[in-house]
Amino acid sequence: MTMTTYWKVTAGNPDPAIVAEAAVVLQQGGVVAFPTETVYGLGADARQTEAVQQIFTAKGRPSDNPLIVHIANRSQLEELTLPPDEAVSRLLDAFWPGPLTVVLPARPGVLSPLVTAGLSTVGLRMPDHPVALQLIAAAGCPVAAPSANRSGRPSPTHAEHVLEDLTGRIDAIVDGGPTGVGLESTVVEYAAAGPEEASGRGVLHILRPGGITAAQLREALPGVEVRESSAHAEPAAAPRSPGMKYTHYAPRGVMTLVQGDAPERVLARIQRELDAARARGERTGALTFREHADALRADRVVACGSLGDLESVAQGLYAALREFDEAGISFILAETCPEEGIGAAIMNRLRKAAGDRVIEA
């Protein structure tokens, strides 16, 4: 077991002395959990293989799952990657700092091979959070940082979630309060046009939906084709981005999604399944929205935001999934939401949390 140091800071104006102490931990090869605008990250110096290995050990993360590297300023790009295409530079102008990760060709020999999982590329982002930016800048190194949770568990949006999963497994936690977006960053990779493409334009592939929507990407890159990955496709080879290959974000109970065109039929099907599960001795849970919370009966009904405000659903999703664990729920049914805007990212996380178990109402 490791002695885990815990610091609490004000998110908008963190104590420089605490930031400096946490930065020293990173410089000395330790691992530190810290807040970003998406979820809490578990950081280590991306150049030190022994430090990065501690991330995989603490999380129980598969070694073929690459890590996203966080930087504090654009100048660090030149040290870590080959020069980006003009289209990628436009994306960075539009969305950095922010919840966008861009996969780029990595400079050989700079980063630990554990970060890239043996690939020739690396995912980079600049978080939009004062604590994260000041910590990375103070450490003076690129920081590899997946979400600060045990692998497969719901990602942490509060420091309490990190404490629950990783106390005694990591060196330090910087508590900056709840995160904002609530879901991980959007991951994209740009493929320049080849000579066989008559359009002369490249393609932007969304490898993982997240805090930046497909519509926002298309607006930032007019004329560039933006391709969204299939909701159910899983790559046969090594994943090029976190969140592509493995079951993630799951509560301990078995969760199934219930979808349909008519809300009343969806709610009726959920209630029938809940009643049957309770009759066979399960502790039951329902993940729904504020509009429908009063229509369902279960051992724990969790209203996760509003259907009229999907950003609120994203913000509360992971905390809602953890509520079922706290209540010892073994059987969970979840409503789905429209896959528009950030709804695409919400449904991506729900499908993975449910292991792609879906029933029709």
C-alpha positions as a printed NumPy array, in Angstrom:
array([[  0.   ,   0.   ,   0.   ],
       [  1.107,   3.56 ,  -0.751],
       [  0.556,   6.514,   1.55 ],
       [ -1.76 ,   8.76 ,  -0.465],
       [ -1.369,  12.48 ,   0.214],
       [ -4.583,  14.493,  -0.092],
       [ -4.731,  18.221,  -0.84 ],
       [ -7.877,  20.332,  -1.259],
       [ -7.646,  23.5  ,  -3.368],
       [ -9.944,  26.179,  -4.731],
       [-10.51 ,  25.271,  -8.375],
       [-10.366,  28.805,  -9.749],
       [ -7.401,  29.927,  -7.65 ],
       [ -5.393,  26.942,  -6.4  ],
       [ -2.765,  27.457,  -3.705],
       [  0.593,  27.73 ,  -5.552],
       [  2.37 ,  25.935,  -2.703],
       [  0.121,  22.88 ,  -3.057],
       [  0.478,  22.913,  -6.843],
       [  4.263,  23.039,  -6.42 ],
       [  4.222,  20.077,  -4.01 ],
       [  2.108,  18.013,  -6.385],
       [  4.408,  18.973,  -9.273],
       [  7.414,  17.654,  -7.343],
       [  5.658,  14.296,  -6.957],
       [  5.29 ,  14.118, -10.755],
       [  8.885,  15.177, -11.337],
       [ 10.091,  12.448,  -9.   ],
       [  8.199,   9.737, -10.877],
       [  5.059,   9.593,  -8.753],
       [  1.398,   9.54 ,  -9.764],
       [ -1.06 ,  12.317,  -8.896],
       [ -4.824,  12.499,  -9.4  ],
       [ -6.034,  15.975, -10.385],
       [ -9.196,  17.62 , -11.73 ],
       [ -9.774,  18.57 , -15.342],
       [-12.887,  20.05 , -16.918],
       [-13.966,  16.549, -18.02 ],
       [-13.166,  14.036, -15.236],
       [-10.362,  13.556, -12.723],
       [ -7.139,  12.362, -14.341],
       [ -4.378,  10.151, -12.951],
       [ -1.134,  11.763, -14.037],
       [  2.496,  10.719, -14.405],
       [  5.475,  12.064, -16.366],
       [  4.806,  10.703, -19.855],
       [  8.548,  10.359, -20.509],
       [  9.278,   8.083, -17.528],
       [  8.323,   4.465, -18.17 ],
       [  8.474,   3.481, -14.485],
       [  6.151,   6.348, -13.603],
       [  3.71 ,   5.476, -16.391],
       [  3.737,   1.832, -15.316],
       [  2.372,   2.955, -11.947],
       [ -0.728,   4.288, -13.731],
       [ -1.419,   0.881, -15.276],
       [ -0.753,  -0.889, -11.981],
       [ -2.944,   1.427,  -9.897],
       [ -5.843,   1.25 , -12.353],
       [ -5.477,  -2.402, -13.358],
       [ -5.522,  -1.109, -16.945],
       [ -4.695,  -3.304, -19.986],
       [ -1.291,  -2.368, -21.394],
       [ -2.523,  -2.177, -25.002],
       [ -4.842,   0.713, -24.1  ],
       [ -2.981,   3.959, -24.98 ],
       [ -2.892,   6.977, -22.688],
       [ -3.723,  10.591, -23.481],
       [ -0.918,  13.065, -22.838],
       [ -1.848,  16.426, -21.313],
       [  0.136,  19.592, -21.989],
       [ -0.091,  23.16 , -20.689],
       [  0.868,  25.114, -23.816],
       [  0.976,  24.682, -27.58 ],
       [  4.779,  24.917, -27.72 ],
       [  4.992,  21.42 , -26.201],
       [  3.5  ,  19.998, -29.387],
       [  6.792,  20.479, -31.218],
       [  8.625,  18.392, -28.616],
       [  6.171,  15.486, -28.748],
       [  4.741,  15.208, -32.269],
       [  5.483,  15.87 , -35.899],
       [  4.041,  19.165, -37.2  ],
       [  0.23 ,  18.975, -37.427],
       [ -1.752,  19.474, -40.63 ],
       [ -3.343,  22.856, -41.207],
       [ -6.777,  21.369, -40.47 ],
       [ -5.562,  20.089, -37.094],
       [ -4.105,  23.506, -36.269],
       [ -7.535,  25.009, -36.899],
       [ -9.063,  22.532, -34.468],
       [ -6.536,  23.434, -31.81 ],
       [ -7.251,  27.132, -32.349],
       [-10.964,  26.467, -31.917],
       [-11.01 ,  24.025, -28.999],
       [ -7.8  ,  24.237, -26.962],
       [ -7.771,  24.445, -24.059],
       [-10.792,  22.193, -23.887],
       [-12.186,  18.653, -24.07 ],
       [-10.639,  17.702, -27.419],
       [ -7.868,  15.114, -27.85 ],
       [ -6.058,  14.991, -31.182],
       [ -4.163,  11.871, -32.268],
       [ -0.92 ,  12.858, -34.002],
       [  2.303,  11.132, -35.172],
       [  4.607,  10.898, -32.153],
       [  8.25 ,  11.913, -32.289],
       [ 10.281,   8.717, -31.837],
       [ 11.982,   8.181, -28.505],
       [ 10.405,  11.079, -26.612],
       [  7.528,   9.413, -24.79 ],
       [  7.456,   6.161, -22.868],
       [  6.334,   3.318, -25.168],
       [  3.724,   2.467, -22.525],
       [  1.971,   5.763, -23.321],
       [  1.49 ,   4.948, -27.   ],
       [  0.883,   1.2  , -26.484],
       [  3.368,   0.537, -29.269],
       [  1.621,   2.772, -31.801],
       [  3.363,   5.451, -33.854],
       [  0.791,   8.016, -32.713],
       [ -0.138,   9.748, -29.476],
       [ -3.3  ,  11.472, -28.283],
       [ -2.704,  14.988, -26.943],
       [ -4.923,  17.514, -25.254],
       [ -4.722,  20.764, -23.294],
       [ -7.255,  20.676, -20.444],
       [ -9.392,  23.713, -19.668],
       [ -8.977,  23.711, -15.9  ],
       [ -6.791,  26.024, -13.787],
       [ -5.568,  23.259, -11.481],
       [ -4.608,  20.961, -14.349],
       [ -2.88 ,  23.676, -16.371],
       [ -0.934,  25.036, -13.406],
       [  0.106,  21.563, -12.256],
       [  1.343,  20.509, -15.711],
       [  3.206,  23.796, -16.164],
       [  4.812,  23.555, -12.724],
       [  5.887,  19.952, -13.325],
       [  7.52 ,  21.001, -16.595],
       [  6.726,  17.723, -18.316],
       [  4.032,  16.184, -20.518],
       [  1.595,  14.359, -18.243],
       [  0.031,  11.062, -19.271],
       [ -3.351,  10.947, -17.571],
       [ -6.239,   8.525, -18.046],
       [ -9.254,   8.831, -15.757],
       [ -8.412,   8.37 , -12.064],
       [-10.477,   5.261, -11.369],
       [-10.035,   1.516, -11.279],
       [-10.188,   0.204, -14.838],
       [-13.736,  -0.531, -15.966],
       [-15.361,   1.531, -13.193],
       [-17.315,   4.762, -13.761],
       [-14.933,   7.662, -14.256],
       [-14.475,  10.045, -11.301],
       [-16.152,  13.456, -11.403],
       [-15.507,  14.164,  -7.691],
       [-12.349,  13.636,  -5.64 ],
       [-14.386,  11.324,  -3.389],
       [-14.647,   8.906,  -6.328],
       [-10.851,   8.873,  -6.623],
       [-10.492,   8.257,  -2.904],
       [-12.923,   5.351,  -3.147],
       [-11.074,   3.66 ,  -6.021],
       [ -7.409,   4.519,  -5.554],
       [ -6.564,   5.402,  -1.944],
       [ -3.392,   3.517,  -1.038],
       [ -2.622,   2.845,  -4.708],
       [ -1.379,   6.303,  -5.776],
       [  0.873,   8.99 ,  -4.329],
       [ -1.418,  12.013,  -4.155],
       [ -4.835,  13.503,  -4.897],
       [ -5.505,  17.169,  -5.598],
       [ -9.176,  17.875,  -4.827],
       [-10.417,  20.794,  -6.916],
       [-14.126,  20.114,  -6.487],
       [-16.532,  18.584,  -9.021],
       [-15.634,  18.561, -12.709],
       [-17.682,  20.413, -15.307],
       [-18.317,  18.457, -18.512],
       [-18.604,  15.111, -16.741],
       [-17.568,  12.969, -19.729],
       [-14.119,  12.413, -21.172],
       [-12.747,  14.386, -24.107],
       [-13.659,  13.808, -27.725],
       [-10.802,  11.99 , -29.492],
       [-10.192,  12.706, -33.185],
       [ -7.637,  11.754, -35.821],
       [ -7.184,  13.602, -39.106],
       [ -6.271,  11.74 , -42.293],
       [ -4.956,  13.991, -45.04 ],
       [ -6.335,  13.479, -48.535],
       [ -4.427,  11.07 , -50.733],
       [ -3.903,  11.505, -54.486],
       [ -6.766,   9.116, -55.206],
       [ -9.294,  11.376, -53.467],
       [-10.825,  13.695, -55.986],
       [-12.08 ,  16.107, -53.34 ],
       [ -8.558,  16.971, -52.248],
       [ -9.813,  17.179, -48.676],
       [ -8.943,  14.974, -45.74 ],
       [-11.22 ,  13.206, -43.293],
       [-11.562,  13.795, -39.552],
       [-12.359,  10.56 , -37.73 ],
       [-14.07 ,  10.718, -34.332],
       [-12.5  ,   7.828, -32.422],
       [-14.384,   8.565, -29.196],
       [-17.297,  10.984, -28.768],
       [-17.048,  13.353, -25.84 ],
       [-17.275,  16.955, -24.704],
       [-16.902,  18.408, -28.231],
       [-19.744,  17.362, -30.528],
       [-19.591,  16.322, -34.174],
       [-21.552,  19.445, -35.095],
       [-18.954,  21.662, -33.408],
       [-16.166,  19.894, -35.282],
       [-17.936,  20.332, -38.614],
       [-18.466,  24.011, -37.892],
       [-14.762,  24.446, -37.142],
       [-13.698,  22.584, -40.301],
       [-16.114,  23.558, -43.079],
       [-15.67 ,  21.368, -46.124],
       [-13.849,  18.617, -44.22 ],
       [-15.671,  15.305, -43.882],
       [-16.225,  14.354, -40.239],
       [-16.821,  10.655, -39.743],
       [-18.374,   9.319, -36.568],
       [-17.351,   5.815, -35.483],
       [-20.038,   3.169, -35.389],
       [-21.695,   3.015, -31.981],
       [-21.161,  -0.747, -31.808],
       [-17.925,  -1.274, -33.738],
       [-14.917,  -2.571, -31.836],
       [-11.491,  -2.558, -33.448],
       [ -9.851,  -5.911, -34.026],
       [ -6.353,  -4.502, -33.615],
       [ -4.856,  -2.377, -30.863],
       [ -7.102,   0.604, -30.075],
       [ -5.891,   3.986, -31.33 ],
       [ -7.706,   5.791, -28.541],
       [ -8.816,   5.091, -24.971],
       [-12.422,   3.957, -24.719],
       [-12.456,   2.063, -28.031],
       [-11.901,  -1.554, -27.07 ],
       [-12.812,  -2.476, -23.51 ],
       [-15.923,  -2.395, -21.346],
       [-15.752,   0.832, -19.372],
       [-17.662,   2.959, -16.914],
       [-19.622,   0.012, -15.478],
       [-21.349,  -0.136, -12.095],
       [-20.956,  -3.377, -10.149],
       [-24.523,  -4.45 , -10.84 ],
       [-25.629,  -5.779, -14.23 ],
       [-27.019,  -2.913, -16.305],
       [-29.241,  -3.122, -19.388],
       [-30.467,  -0.284, -21.595],
       [-34.118,  -0.052, -22.609],
       [-34.858,   1.866, -25.797],
       [-37.946,   2.623, -27.841],
       [-39.799,   5.342, -29.728],
       [-42.511,   5.911, -27.119],
       [-41.448,   6.962, -23.584],
       [-44.538,   5.444, -22.007],
       [-43.707,   2.02 , -23.503],
       [-40.089,   2.311, -22.388],
       [-41.129,   3.135, -18.83 ],
       [-43.684,   0.317, -18.792],
       [-41.081,  -2.208, -19.995],
       [-38.59 ,  -0.989, -17.408],
       [-41.138,  -1.371, -14.615],
       [-42.103,  -4.903, -15.717],
       [-38.449,  -5.968, -15.758],
       [-37.794,  -4.325, -12.388],
       [-40.78 ,  -6.064, -10.803],
       [-39.668,  -9.444, -12.185],
       [-36.105,  -8.904, -10.929],
       [-37.304,  -7.924,  -7.483],
       [-39.507, -11.024,  -7.347],
       [-36.444, -13.209,  -7.921],
       [-34.531, -11.493,  -5.123],
       [-32.501,  -8.836,  -6.938],
       [-31.865,  -5.383,  -5.514],
       [-33.163,  -3.2  ,  -8.324],
       [-32.184,   0.172,  -9.737],
       [-33.504,   2.474, -12.46 ],
       [-31.423,   5.12 , -14.238],
       [-33.8  ,   7.687, -15.647],
       [-34.282,  11.433, -16.146],
       [-35.936,  14.032, -13.937],
       [-39.004,  14.045, -16.176],
       [-39.677,  10.332, -15.507],
       [-38.329,   9.724, -11.995],
       [-41.762,   9.615, -10.356],
       [-43.022,   7.002, -12.834],
       [-40.699,   4.194, -11.685],
       [-40.48 ,   2.027,  -8.562],
       [-37.216,   0.328,  -7.579],
       [-34.89 ,  -0.047,  -4.605],
       [-33.002,   2.934,  -6.026],
       [-34.292,   5.306,  -8.721],
       [-31.617,   7.738,  -9.875],
       [-32.618,  10.762, -11.958],
       [-29.608,  11.765, -14.008],
       [-30.225,  15.266, -15.32 ],
       [-32.975,  16.318, -17.684],
       [-33.889,  15.139, -21.173],
       [-34.289,  18.804, -22.035],
       [-30.698,  19.522, -20.962],
       [-28.402,  16.679, -21.993],
       [-25.368,  18.573, -20.678],
       [-26.81 ,  18.027, -17.191],
       [-27.077,  14.295, -17.947],
       [-23.419,  14.196, -18.976],
       [-22.376,  16.027, -15.82 ],
       [-24.212,  13.617, -13.54 ],
       [-23.849,  10.279, -15.343],
       [-20.825,   8.776, -13.612],
       [-21.907,   9.916, -10.148],
       [-25.315,   8.351, -10.85 ],
       [-23.749,   5.004, -11.768],
       [-21.75 ,   5.057,  -8.54 ],
       [-24.957,   5.629,  -6.545],
       [-26.097,   2.142,  -7.501],
       [-22.895,   0.676,  -6.106],
       [-23.336,   2.552,  -2.828],
       [-26.848,   1.094,  -2.515],
       [-25.742,  -2.462,  -3.349],
       [-27.898,  -2.628,  -6.469],
       [-27.449,  -5.832,  -8.496],
       [-29.905,  -5.254, -11.381],
       [-30.124,  -1.922, -13.208],
       [-32.257,  -0.768, -16.114],
       [-31.45 ,   2.515, -17.848],
       [-33.348,   4.783, -20.174],
       [-31.61 ,   5.94 , -23.335],
       [-31.458,   9.465, -24.747],
       [-31.392,  10.945, -28.264],
       [-27.965,  10.653, -29.9  ],
       [-27.809,  14.32 , -30.819],
       [-25.068,  16.678, -29.696],
       [-23.51 ,  15.428, -26.482],
       [-26.168,  12.702, -26.464],
       [-23.847,  10.693, -28.746],
       [-21.18 ,  10.681, -26.034],
       [-23.721,   9.849, -23.312],
       [-24.986,   6.847, -25.276],
       [-21.435,   5.721, -26.027],
       [-20.728,   5.596, -22.283],
       [-24.055,   3.95 , -21.457],
       [-23.538,   1.189, -24.022],
       [-20.099,   0.418, -22.633],
       [-21.344,   0.535, -19.046],
       [-24.061,  -1.956, -20.031],
       [-21.698,  -4.175, -22.024],
       [-23.938,  -3.498, -25.061],
       [-26.957,  -5.128, -23.386],
       [-29.998,  -3.428, -24.958],
       [-33.665,  -4.429, -25.052],
       [-36.482,  -2.872, -27.084],
       [-39.649,  -1.602, -25.512]])
